[in-house]
């Protein structure tokens, strides 16, 4: 076998000089990616769509324009900001990733990962036993005493972006005898919004194209009106909850269906995105800043 200068047959190297046998070929997210084996389903089925979990959610949210941002709230939370055709190197400990590639055109994103979002509500239910169902957390949070400022830093598995401190441990600040179930539920839900603001602040600092934010949200937690209103309040920006919450599945389906010719094109799909409810900020700026400063102080006490 004829070997190239690096020890590989030149025919096995891609345009970047990377051995093809090590890394897969880069292709569009929607395209003729491959086929299933005929023996699996009786006939080969074309594979025409492929995307990672958060990339599919970004597509499902119709975030095709630079500056658009989505945040998915499951056990953890993942926020992606479309930065367009040029990758942005983060100076604030976010990840630079590929959002998608369509028709040979690649779009990049800044991504931030939060380790604990819905997992904080699971802890209230399964760890503390103060709620029986996740939906009770928002009901109780709305009943919390405003005078009791309890702050939960849910670093049950360390802290993700932008801190990346694996040794940080969870902590609760501001406990008094007047604090109870409602205040703990409020603190858990607020922690998700505070962590989201950490990510959005880092995105704005990294990229000048990230101007006024309209956050598109999805995932199980967004069913809570109380949580989404507080998220809007602490961001000082609108939060849009779509009619279709399973945006990851929707994005994956559109990729495959668009290539197969049964779904609309990219613009048509983006235009079909429908808002269930927009949450507008209702909190005044001084209170917003005061609450966020309290969160930052609490986080600083947990970092190792």
PDB file of C-alpha atoms in Angstrom:
ATOM      1  CA  UNK A   1       0.000   0.000   0.000  1.00  0.00           C
ATOM      2  CA  UNK A   2       1.325   3.437  -0.932  1.00  0.00           C
ATOM      3  CA  UNK A   3       1.688   5.643   2.133  1.00  0.00           C
ATOM      4  CA  UNK A   4       1.546   9.445   2.324  1.00  0.00           C
ATOM      5  CA  UNK A   5       4.073  11.504   4.257  1.00  0.00           C
ATOM      6  CA  UNK A   6       2.130  10.930   7.455  1.00  0.00           C
ATOM      7  CA  UNK A   7       2.122   7.165   7.094  1.00  0.00           C
ATOM      8  CA  UNK A   8      -1.357   6.965   5.519  1.00  0.00           C
ATOM      9  CA  UNK A   9      -2.407   6.271   1.950  1.00  0.00           C
ATOM     10  CA  UNK A  10      -3.114   9.702   0.440  1.00  0.00           C
ATOM     11  CA  UNK A  11      -6.478   8.419  -0.755  1.00  0.00           C
ATOM     12  CA  UNK A  12      -7.536   7.887   2.863  1.00  0.00           C
ATOM     13  CA  UNK A  13      -6.948  11.507   3.855  1.00  0.00           C
ATOM     14  CA  UNK A  14      -9.642  14.165   3.671  1.00  0.00           C
ATOM     15  CA  UNK A  15      -9.047  17.751   2.542  1.00  0.00           C
ATOM     16  CA  UNK A  16      -7.677  18.627   5.984  1.00  0.00           C
ATOM     17  CA  UNK A  17      -5.223  15.755   5.994  1.00  0.00           C
ATOM     18  CA  UNK A  18      -7.223  13.811   8.592  1.00  0.00           C
ATOM     19  CA  UNK A  19      -7.379  10.027   8.062  1.00  0.00           C
ATOM     20  CA  UNK A  20     -10.874   9.125   6.858  1.00  0.00           C
ATOM     21  CA  UNK A  21     -10.756   5.880   8.802  1.00  0.00           C
ATOM     22  CA  UNK A  22     -10.664   7.844  12.093  1.00  0.00           C
ATOM     23  CA  UNK A  23     -13.217  10.618  11.609  1.00  0.00           C
ATOM     24  CA  UNK A  24     -16.494  10.402   9.664  1.00  0.00           C
ATOM     25  CA  UNK A  25     -17.068  12.528   6.601  1.00  0.00           C
ATOM     26  CA  UNK A  26     -18.735  15.882   7.287  1.00  0.00           C
ATOM     27  CA  UNK A  27     -22.108  16.095   5.559  1.00  0.00           C
ATOM     28  CA  UNK A  28     -25.210  18.289   5.703  1.00  0.00           C
ATOM     29  CA  UNK A  29     -27.658  17.693   8.545  1.00  0.00           C
ATOM     30  CA  UNK A  30     -30.322  17.113   5.880  1.00  0.00           C
ATOM     31  CA  UNK A  31     -29.152  15.042   2.963  1.00  0.00           C
ATOM     32  CA  UNK A  32     -28.443  11.550   1.613  1.00  0.00           C
ATOM     33  CA  UNK A  33     -26.583  10.379   4.704  1.00  0.00           C
ATOM     34  CA  UNK A  34     -27.037   6.649   4.233  1.00  0.00           C
ATOM     35  CA  UNK A  35     -29.502   3.761   4.280  1.00  0.00           C
ATOM     36  CA  UNK A  36     -30.506   1.151   6.808  1.00  0.00           C
ATOM     37  CA  UNK A  37     -29.699  -2.482   6.130  1.00  0.00           C
ATOM     38  CA  UNK A  38     -32.453  -4.164   4.136  1.00  0.00           C
ATOM     39  CA  UNK A  39     -32.734  -7.053   6.607  1.00  0.00           C
ATOM     40  CA  UNK A  40     -33.711  -4.717   9.450  1.00  0.00           C
ATOM     41  CA  UNK A  41     -37.006  -3.498   8.013  1.00  0.00           C
ATOM     42  CA  UNK A  42     -37.551  -5.641   4.935  1.00  0.00           C
ATOM     43  CA  UNK A  43     -36.154  -2.942   2.636  1.00  0.00           C
ATOM     44  CA  UNK A  44     -33.483  -0.236   2.926  1.00  0.00           C
ATOM     45  CA  UNK A  45     -34.771   3.049   4.369  1.00  0.00           C
ATOM     46  CA  UNK A  46     -33.024   6.302   3.472  1.00  0.00           C
ATOM     47  CA  UNK A  47     -31.464   8.244   6.359  1.00  0.00           C
ATOM     48  CA  UNK A  48     -31.930  11.891   5.396  1.00  0.00           C
ATOM     49  CA  UNK A  49     -31.580  13.761   8.687  1.00  0.00           C
ATOM     50  CA  UNK A  50     -28.948  13.843  11.429  1.00  0.00           C
ATOM     51  CA  UNK A  51     -28.353  16.230  14.349  1.00  0.00           C
ATOM     52  CA  UNK A  52     -27.264  16.218  17.949  1.00  0.00           C
ATOM     53  CA  UNK A  53     -29.802  16.682  20.717  1.00  0.00           C
ATOM     54  CA  UNK A  54     -29.361  20.419  21.292  1.00  0.00           C
ATOM     55  CA  UNK A  55     -28.717  21.166  17.638  1.00  0.00           C
ATOM     56  CA  UNK A  56     -32.012  19.483  16.752  1.00  0.00           C
ATOM     57  CA  UNK A  57     -33.785  21.575  19.408  1.00  0.00           C
ATOM     58  CA  UNK A  58     -32.225  24.733  17.956  1.00  0.00           C
ATOM     59  CA  UNK A  59     -33.533  23.769  14.531  1.00  0.00           C
ATOM     60  CA  UNK A  60     -36.929  22.827  15.970  1.00  0.00           C
ATOM     61  CA  UNK A  61     -37.150  26.292  17.501  1.00  0.00           C
ATOM     62  CA  UNK A  62     -36.487  27.842  14.088  1.00  0.00           C
ATOM     63  CA  UNK A  63     -33.355  29.607  15.362  1.00  0.00           C
ATOM     64  CA  UNK A  64     -31.818  30.001  11.916  1.00  0.00           C
ATOM     65  CA  UNK A  65     -30.905  33.692  12.117  1.00  0.00           C
ATOM     66  CA  UNK A  66     -27.709  34.902  13.837  1.00  0.00           C
ATOM     67  CA  UNK A  67     -28.564  36.293  17.265  1.00  0.00           C
ATOM     68  CA  UNK A  68     -31.436  33.897  17.929  1.00  0.00           C
ATOM     69  CA  UNK A  69     -31.107  31.874  21.126  1.00  0.00           C
ATOM     70  CA  UNK A  70     -32.931  28.902  22.587  1.00  0.00           C
ATOM     71  CA  UNK A  71     -32.740  27.224  25.975  1.00  0.00           C
ATOM     72  CA  UNK A  72     -33.868  23.677  26.735  1.00  0.00           C
ATOM     73  CA  UNK A  73     -34.923  22.828  30.288  1.00  0.00           C
ATOM     74  CA  UNK A  74     -34.775  19.160  31.128  1.00  0.00           C
ATOM     75  CA  UNK A  75     -32.813  17.547  33.953  1.00  0.00           C
ATOM     76  CA  UNK A  76     -30.123  20.031  33.014  1.00  0.00           C
ATOM     77  CA  UNK A  77     -30.271  23.080  30.777  1.00  0.00           C
ATOM     78  CA  UNK A  78     -28.587  23.861  27.471  1.00  0.00           C
ATOM     79  CA  UNK A  79     -28.617  27.272  25.810  1.00  0.00           C
ATOM     80  CA  UNK A  80     -27.430  27.829  22.223  1.00  0.00           C
ATOM     81  CA  UNK A  81     -26.894  31.173  20.509  1.00  0.00           C
ATOM     82  CA  UNK A  82     -26.698  31.158  16.703  1.00  0.00           C
ATOM     83  CA  UNK A  83     -23.585  33.181  15.782  1.00  0.00           C
ATOM     84  CA  UNK A  84     -23.854  32.737  12.012  1.00  0.00           C
ATOM     85  CA  UNK A  85     -21.272  31.437   9.564  1.00  0.00           C
ATOM     86  CA  UNK A  86     -18.194  32.401  11.589  1.00  0.00           C
ATOM     87  CA  UNK A  87     -17.211  30.539  14.772  1.00  0.00           C
ATOM     88  CA  UNK A  88     -16.839  32.709  17.876  1.00  0.00           C
ATOM     89  CA  UNK A  89     -14.083  31.790  20.327  1.00  0.00           C
ATOM     90  CA  UNK A  90     -15.494  32.258  23.804  1.00  0.00           C
ATOM     91  CA  UNK A  91     -13.599  34.360  26.318  1.00  0.00           C
ATOM     92  CA  UNK A  92     -16.144  33.542  29.020  1.00  0.00           C
ATOM     93  CA  UNK A  93     -15.903  29.762  29.222  1.00  0.00           C
ATOM     94  CA  UNK A  94     -18.701  28.857  26.842  1.00  0.00           C
ATOM     95  CA  UNK A  95     -18.385  26.216  24.130  1.00  0.00           C
ATOM     96  CA  UNK A  96     -18.016  27.009  20.437  1.00  0.00           C
ATOM     97  CA  UNK A  97     -19.991  24.436  18.498  1.00  0.00           C
ATOM     98  CA  UNK A  98     -21.605  23.800  15.125  1.00  0.00           C
ATOM     99  CA  UNK A  99     -25.314  24.580  15.145  1.00  0.00           C
ATOM    100  CA  UNK A 100     -26.091  22.908  11.811  1.00  0.00           C
ATOM    101  CA  UNK A 101     -24.990  22.602   8.200  1.00  0.00           C
ATOM    102  CA  UNK A 102     -27.606  22.928   5.462  1.00  0.00           C
ATOM    103  CA  UNK A 103     -27.000  23.121   1.705  1.00  0.00           C
ATOM    104  CA  UNK A 104     -23.271  23.184   2.358  1.00  0.00           C
ATOM    105  CA  UNK A 105     -23.548  26.295   4.542  1.00  0.00           C
ATOM    106  CA  UNK A 106     -22.447  25.882   8.148  1.00  0.00           C
ATOM    107  CA  UNK A 107     -23.749  27.928  11.072  1.00  0.00           C
ATOM    108  CA  UNK A 108     -21.992  28.035  14.419  1.00  0.00           C
ATOM    109  CA  UNK A 109     -23.235  28.615  17.958  1.00  0.00           C
ATOM    110  CA  UNK A 110     -22.105  29.469  21.449  1.00  0.00           C
ATOM    111  CA  UNK A 111     -23.349  26.864  23.902  1.00  0.00           C
ATOM    112  CA  UNK A 112     -23.691  26.917  27.664  1.00  0.00           C
ATOM    113  CA  UNK A 113     -24.534  23.888  29.802  1.00  0.00           C
ATOM    114  CA  UNK A 114     -26.205  23.939  33.221  1.00  0.00           C
ATOM    115  CA  UNK A 115     -25.909  20.670  35.113  1.00  0.00           C
ATOM    116  CA  UNK A 116     -28.991  21.045  37.311  1.00  0.00           C
ATOM    117  CA  UNK A 117     -32.333  22.483  36.181  1.00  0.00           C
ATOM    118  CA  UNK A 118     -35.255  20.065  36.427  1.00  0.00           C
ATOM    119  CA  UNK A 119     -33.040  17.908  38.623  1.00  0.00           C
ATOM    120  CA  UNK A 120     -33.506  20.519  41.369  1.00  0.00           C
ATOM    121  CA  UNK A 121     -37.260  19.878  41.291  1.00  0.00           C
ATOM    122  CA  UNK A 122     -36.607  16.135  41.337  1.00  0.00           C
ATOM    123  CA  UNK A 123     -34.558  16.707  44.489  1.00  0.00           C
ATOM    124  CA  UNK A 124     -37.470  18.521  46.112  1.00  0.00           C
ATOM    125  CA  UNK A 125     -39.707  15.584  45.261  1.00  0.00           C
ATOM    126  CA  UNK A 126     -37.464  12.550  45.729  1.00  0.00           C
ATOM    127  CA  UNK A 127     -34.786  13.847  48.092  1.00  0.00           C
ATOM    128  CA  UNK A 128     -36.699  16.083  50.464  1.00  0.00           C
ATOM    129  CA  UNK A 129     -40.193  14.719  49.846  1.00  0.00           C
ATOM    130  CA  UNK A 130     -41.790  18.176  50.136  1.00  0.00           C
ATOM    131  CA  UNK A 131     -43.751  17.783  46.885  1.00  0.00           C
ATOM    132  CA  UNK A 132     -45.402  14.765  45.289  1.00  0.00           C
ATOM    133  CA  UNK A 133     -45.406  16.010  41.694  1.00  0.00           C
ATOM    134  CA  UNK A 134     -43.090  18.382  39.869  1.00  0.00           C
ATOM    135  CA  UNK A 135     -45.949  20.725  38.963  1.00  0.00           C
ATOM    136  CA  UNK A 136     -46.504  21.500  42.664  1.00  0.00           C
ATOM    137  CA  UNK A 137     -43.211  23.423  42.811  1.00  0.00           C
ATOM    138  CA  UNK A 138     -44.523  26.389  40.834  1.00  0.00           C
ATOM    139  CA  UNK A 139     -47.750  26.519  42.848  1.00  0.00           C
ATOM    140  CA  UNK A 140     -45.815  26.602  46.112  1.00  0.00           C
ATOM    141  CA  UNK A 141     -43.247  29.093  44.785  1.00  0.00           C
ATOM    142  CA  UNK A 142     -46.076  31.540  44.072  1.00  0.00           C
ATOM    143  CA  UNK A 143     -47.094  31.287  47.743  1.00  0.00           C
ATOM    144  CA  UNK A 144     -43.609  31.933  49.162  1.00  0.00           C
ATOM    145  CA  UNK A 145     -43.080  34.781  51.625  1.00  0.00           C
ATOM    146  CA  UNK A 146     -41.320  37.653  49.782  1.00  0.00           C
ATOM    147  CA  UNK A 147     -39.529  38.553  53.020  1.00  0.00           C
ATOM    148  CA  UNK A 148     -37.784  35.171  53.112  1.00  0.00           C
ATOM    149  CA  UNK A 149     -34.882  35.407  50.649  1.00  0.00           C
ATOM    150  CA  UNK A 150     -33.709  31.818  50.384  1.00  0.00           C
ATOM    151  CA  UNK A 151     -31.101  31.129  47.688  1.00  0.00           C
ATOM    152  CA  UNK A 152     -30.254  27.620  46.488  1.00  0.00           C
ATOM    153  CA  UNK A 153     -27.057  26.962  44.558  1.00  0.00           C
ATOM    154  CA  UNK A 154     -27.847  23.504  43.093  1.00  0.00           C
ATOM    155  CA  UNK A 155     -24.272  22.328  42.602  1.00  0.00           C
ATOM    156  CA  UNK A 156     -25.222  18.697  43.218  1.00  0.00           C
ATOM    157  CA  UNK A 157     -22.743  17.654  40.518  1.00  0.00           C
ATOM    158  CA  UNK A 158     -20.544  20.748  40.558  1.00  0.00           C
ATOM    159  CA  UNK A 159     -21.292  23.848  38.488  1.00  0.00           C
ATOM    160  CA  UNK A 160     -21.330  23.987  34.682  1.00  0.00           C
ATOM    161  CA  UNK A 161     -20.895  26.995  32.435  1.00  0.00           C
ATOM    162  CA  UNK A 162     -19.560  29.555  32.874  1.00  0.00           C
ATOM    163  CA  UNK A 163     -17.927  28.409  36.145  1.00  0.00           C
ATOM    164  CA  UNK A 164     -16.889  24.823  35.307  1.00  0.00           C
ATOM    165  CA  UNK A 165     -16.154  23.941  38.899  1.00  0.00           C
ATOM    166  CA  UNK A 166     -16.536  20.191  39.402  1.00  0.00           C
ATOM    167  CA  UNK A 167     -15.715  20.492  43.101  1.00  0.00           C
ATOM    168  CA  UNK A 168     -18.378  23.082  43.948  1.00  0.00           C
ATOM    169  CA  UNK A 169     -20.996  21.726  46.347  1.00  0.00           C
ATOM    170  CA  UNK A 170     -24.647  22.646  46.691  1.00  0.00           C
ATOM    171  CA  UNK A 171     -25.614  25.135  49.375  1.00  0.00           C
ATOM    172  CA  UNK A 172     -28.662  26.953  50.710  1.00  0.00           C
ATOM    173  CA  UNK A 173     -28.359  30.513  51.995  1.00  0.00           C
ATOM    174  CA  UNK A 174     -30.809  32.692  53.900  1.00  0.00           C
ATOM    175  CA  UNK A 175     -32.620  30.009  55.881  1.00  0.00           C
ATOM    176  CA  UNK A 176     -34.657  31.197  58.849  1.00  0.00           C
ATOM    177  CA  UNK A 177     -37.378  29.575  60.936  1.00  0.00           C
ATOM    178  CA  UNK A 178     -39.842  31.345  58.696  1.00  0.00           C
ATOM    179  CA  UNK A 179     -38.655  29.447  55.615  1.00  0.00           C
ATOM    180  CA  UNK A 180     -40.498  26.303  54.588  1.00  0.00           C
ATOM    181  CA  UNK A 181     -41.642  24.239  51.626  1.00  0.00           C
ATOM    182  CA  UNK A 182     -42.766  27.217  49.555  1.00  0.00           C
ATOM    183  CA  UNK A 183     -39.520  29.120  50.000  1.00  0.00           C
ATOM    184  CA  UNK A 184     -37.410  26.075  49.085  1.00  0.00           C
ATOM    185  CA  UNK A 185     -39.509  25.498  45.968  1.00  0.00           C
ATOM    186  CA  UNK A 186     -39.110  29.135  44.971  1.00  0.00           C
ATOM    187  CA  UNK A 187     -35.340  28.977  45.535  1.00  0.00           C
ATOM    188  CA  UNK A 188     -35.033  25.845  43.385  1.00  0.00           C
ATOM    189  CA  UNK A 189     -36.956  27.365  40.471  1.00  0.00           C
ATOM    190  CA  UNK A 190     -35.199  30.706  40.778  1.00  0.00           C
ATOM    191  CA  UNK A 191     -31.821  28.963  40.593  1.00  0.00           C
ATOM    192  CA  UNK A 192     -32.626  27.810  37.066  1.00  0.00           C
ATOM    193  CA  UNK A 193     -33.367  31.378  35.961  1.00  0.00           C
ATOM    194  CA  UNK A 194     -30.245  32.743  37.663  1.00  0.00           C
ATOM    195  CA  UNK A 195     -28.062  30.138  35.950  1.00  0.00           C
ATOM    196  CA  UNK A 196     -29.658  30.990  32.615  1.00  0.00           C
ATOM    197  CA  UNK A 197     -28.769  34.639  33.125  1.00  0.00           C
ATOM    198  CA  UNK A 198     -25.180  33.558  33.818  1.00  0.00           C
ATOM    199  CA  UNK A 199     -25.134  31.987  30.359  1.00  0.00           C
ATOM    200  CA  UNK A 200     -26.828  34.887  28.585  1.00  0.00           C
ATOM    201  CA  UNK A 201     -24.457  37.393  30.210  1.00  0.00           C
ATOM    202  CA  UNK A 202     -21.483  35.337  29.000  1.00  0.00           C
ATOM    203  CA  UNK A 203     -22.937  35.145  25.477  1.00  0.00           C
ATOM    204  CA  UNK A 204     -23.416  38.895  25.317  1.00  0.00           C
ATOM    205  CA  UNK A 205     -19.854  39.445  26.519  1.00  0.00           C
ATOM    206  CA  UNK A 206     -18.488  37.027  23.902  1.00  0.00           C
ATOM    207  CA  UNK A 207     -20.302  38.263  20.806  1.00  0.00           C
ATOM    208  CA  UNK A 208     -21.403  41.737  19.803  1.00  0.00           C
ATOM    209  CA  UNK A 209     -24.131  40.267  17.620  1.00  0.00           C
ATOM    210  CA  UNK A 210     -25.957  39.107  20.765  1.00  0.00           C
ATOM    211  CA  UNK A 211     -27.990  42.245  21.347  1.00  0.00           C
ATOM    212  CA  UNK A 212     -31.519  42.253  22.675  1.00  0.00           C
ATOM    213  CA  UNK A 213     -32.452  38.712  23.630  1.00  0.00           C
ATOM    214  CA  UNK A 214     -35.758  36.984  22.970  1.00  0.00           C
ATOM    215  CA  UNK A 215     -35.293  33.581  24.539  1.00  0.00           C
ATOM    216  CA  UNK A 216     -37.130  30.634  22.991  1.00  0.00           C
ATOM    217  CA  UNK A 217     -37.609  27.888  25.555  1.00  0.00           C
ATOM    218  CA  UNK A 218     -38.556  24.220  25.531  1.00  0.00           C
ATOM    219  CA  UNK A 219     -38.421  21.162  27.761  1.00  0.00           C
ATOM    220  CA  UNK A 220     -40.466  19.917  30.683  1.00  0.00           C
ATOM    221  CA  UNK A 221     -39.874  22.849  33.033  1.00  0.00           C
ATOM    222  CA  UNK A 222     -41.324  25.456  30.659  1.00  0.00           C
ATOM    223  CA  UNK A 223     -44.851  24.237  31.438  1.00  0.00           C
ATOM    224  CA  UNK A 224     -44.575  26.207  34.698  1.00  0.00           C
ATOM    225  CA  UNK A 225     -45.909  29.724  34.117  1.00  0.00           C
ATOM    226  CA  UNK A 226     -44.368  30.923  37.391  1.00  0.00           C
ATOM    227  CA  UNK A 227     -40.900  29.713  36.380  1.00  0.00           C
ATOM    228  CA  UNK A 228     -41.096  31.261  32.918  1.00  0.00           C
ATOM    229  CA  UNK A 229     -42.293  34.595  34.305  1.00  0.00           C
ATOM    230  CA  UNK A 230     -39.423  34.706  36.781  1.00  0.00           C
ATOM    231  CA  UNK A 231     -37.018  33.758  33.987  1.00  0.00           C
ATOM    232  CA  UNK A 232     -38.261  36.719  31.933  1.00  0.00           C
ATOM    233  CA  UNK A 233     -38.048  38.979  34.973  1.00  0.00           C
ATOM    234  CA  UNK A 234     -34.468  38.067  35.868  1.00  0.00           C
ATOM    235  CA  UNK A 235     -33.294  38.281  32.255  1.00  0.00           C
ATOM    236  CA  UNK A 236     -35.129  41.529  31.639  1.00  0.00           C
ATOM    237  CA  UNK A 237     -36.120  40.072  28.278  1.00  0.00           C
ATOM    238  CA  UNK A 238     -39.077  38.320  26.634  1.00  0.00           C
ATOM    239  CA  UNK A 239     -39.351  34.541  26.919  1.00  0.00           C
ATOM    240  CA  UNK A 240     -41.269  32.719  24.175  1.00  0.00           C
ATOM    241  CA  UNK A 241     -42.822  29.329  24.876  1.00  0.00           C
ATOM    242  CA  UNK A 242     -43.765  27.515  21.658  1.00  0.00           C
ATOM    243  CA  UNK A 243     -46.911  25.525  21.028  1.00  0.00           C
ATOM    244  CA  UNK A 244     -44.760  22.466  20.266  1.00  0.00           C
ATOM    245  CA  UNK A 245     -42.558  21.776  23.284  1.00  0.00           C
ATOM    246  CA  UNK A 246     -40.851  18.658  21.868  1.00  0.00           C
ATOM    247  CA  UNK A 247     -38.586  20.780  19.709  1.00  0.00           C
ATOM    248  CA  UNK A 248     -35.753  18.233  19.532  1.00  0.00           C
ATOM    249  CA  UNK A 249     -38.028  15.671  17.902  1.00  0.00           C
ATOM    250  CA  UNK A 250     -39.540  18.383  15.700  1.00  0.00           C
ATOM    251  CA  UNK A 251     -36.139  19.534  14.474  1.00  0.00           C
ATOM    252  CA  UNK A 252     -34.989  15.986  13.723  1.00  0.00           C
ATOM    253  CA  UNK A 253     -38.238  15.261  11.882  1.00  0.00           C
ATOM    254  CA  UNK A 254     -37.952  18.422   9.780  1.00  0.00           C
ATOM    255  CA  UNK A 255     -34.379  17.604   8.742  1.00  0.00           C
ATOM    256  CA  UNK A 256     -35.404  14.193   7.454  1.00  0.00           C
ATOM    257  CA  UNK A 257     -38.711  15.335   5.994  1.00  0.00           C
ATOM    258  CA  UNK A 258     -37.348  18.385   4.229  1.00  0.00           C
ATOM    259  CA  UNK A 259     -34.783  16.316   2.369  1.00  0.00           C
ATOM    260  CA  UNK A 260     -37.490  13.789   1.479  1.00  0.00           C
ATOM    261  CA  UNK A 261     -39.571  16.619   0.042  1.00  0.00           C
ATOM    262  CA  UNK A 262     -42.554  16.242   2.369  1.00  0.00           C
ATOM    263  CA  UNK A 263     -41.833  19.234   4.654  1.00  0.00           C
ATOM    264  CA  UNK A 264     -41.410  22.933   3.796  1.00  0.00           C
ATOM    265  CA  UNK A 265     -38.035  24.516   3.108  1.00  0.00           C
ATOM    266  CA  UNK A 266     -35.968  26.218   5.800  1.00  0.00           C
ATOM    267  CA  UNK A 267     -37.779  29.557   5.633  1.00  0.00           C
ATOM    268  CA  UNK A 268     -41.162  27.896   5.453  1.00  0.00           C
ATOM    269  CA  UNK A 269     -40.364  25.816   8.504  1.00  0.00           C
ATOM    270  CA  UNK A 270     -39.123  28.876  10.424  1.00  0.00           C
ATOM    271  CA  UNK A 271     -42.336  30.727   9.522  1.00  0.00           C
ATOM    272  CA  UNK A 272     -44.415  27.832  10.855  1.00  0.00           C
ATOM    273  CA  UNK A 273     -42.986  28.238  14.374  1.00  0.00           C
ATOM    274  CA  UNK A 274     -45.887  29.210  16.639  1.00  0.00           C
ATOM    275  CA  UNK A 275     -45.759  30.894  20.055  1.00  0.00           C
ATOM    276  CA  UNK A 276     -47.995  29.536  22.803  1.00  0.00           C
ATOM    277  CA  UNK A 277     -47.252  32.414  25.173  1.00  0.00           C
ATOM    278  CA  UNK A 278     -44.787  35.271  25.482  1.00  0.00           C
ATOM    279  CA  UNK A 279     -43.668  36.198  29.004  1.00  0.00           C
ATOM    280  CA  UNK A 280     -42.657  39.850  29.335  1.00  0.00           C
ATOM    281  CA  UNK A 281     -40.518  41.272  32.188  1.00  0.00           C
ATOM    282  CA  UNK A 282     -42.586  42.697  35.023  1.00  0.00           C
ATOM    283  CA  UNK A 283     -39.869  43.202  37.625  1.00  0.00           C
ATOM    284  CA  UNK A 284     -38.250  46.610  38.053  1.00  0.00           C
ATOM    285  CA  UNK A 285     -34.535  46.866  37.288  1.00  0.00           C
ATOM    286  CA  UNK A 286     -33.320  47.653  40.858  1.00  0.00           C
ATOM    287  CA  UNK A 287     -34.998  44.538  42.259  1.00  0.00           C
ATOM    288  CA  UNK A 288     -33.747  42.424  39.339  1.00  0.00           C
ATOM    289  CA  UNK A 289     -30.178  43.557  39.947  1.00  0.00           C
ATOM    290  CA  UNK A 290     -30.495  43.066  43.697  1.00  0.00           C
ATOM    291  CA  UNK A 291     -31.710  39.476  43.328  1.00  0.00           C
ATOM    292  CA  UNK A 292     -29.039  38.619  40.780  1.00  0.00           C
ATOM    293  CA  UNK A 293     -26.309  40.137  42.964  1.00  0.00           C
ATOM    294  CA  UNK A 294     -27.528  37.915  45.797  1.00  0.00           C
ATOM    295  CA  UNK A 295     -27.220  34.901  43.515  1.00  0.00           C
ATOM    296  CA  UNK A 296     -23.701  35.853  42.437  1.00  0.00           C
ATOM    297  CA  UNK A 297     -22.660  36.248  46.066  1.00  0.00           C
ATOM    298  CA  UNK A 298     -24.078  32.809  46.918  1.00  0.00           C
ATOM    299  CA  UNK A 299     -22.279  31.170  43.969  1.00  0.00           C
ATOM    300  CA  UNK A 300     -18.970  32.785  44.956  1.00  0.00           C
ATOM    301  CA  UNK A 301     -19.242  31.081  48.346  1.00  0.00           C
ATOM    302  CA  UNK A 302     -19.576  27.622  46.782  1.00  0.00           C
ATOM    303  CA  UNK A 303     -16.719  27.785  44.276  1.00  0.00           C
ATOM    304  CA  UNK A 304     -13.582  25.903  45.222  1.00  0.00           C
TER     305      UNK A 304
END
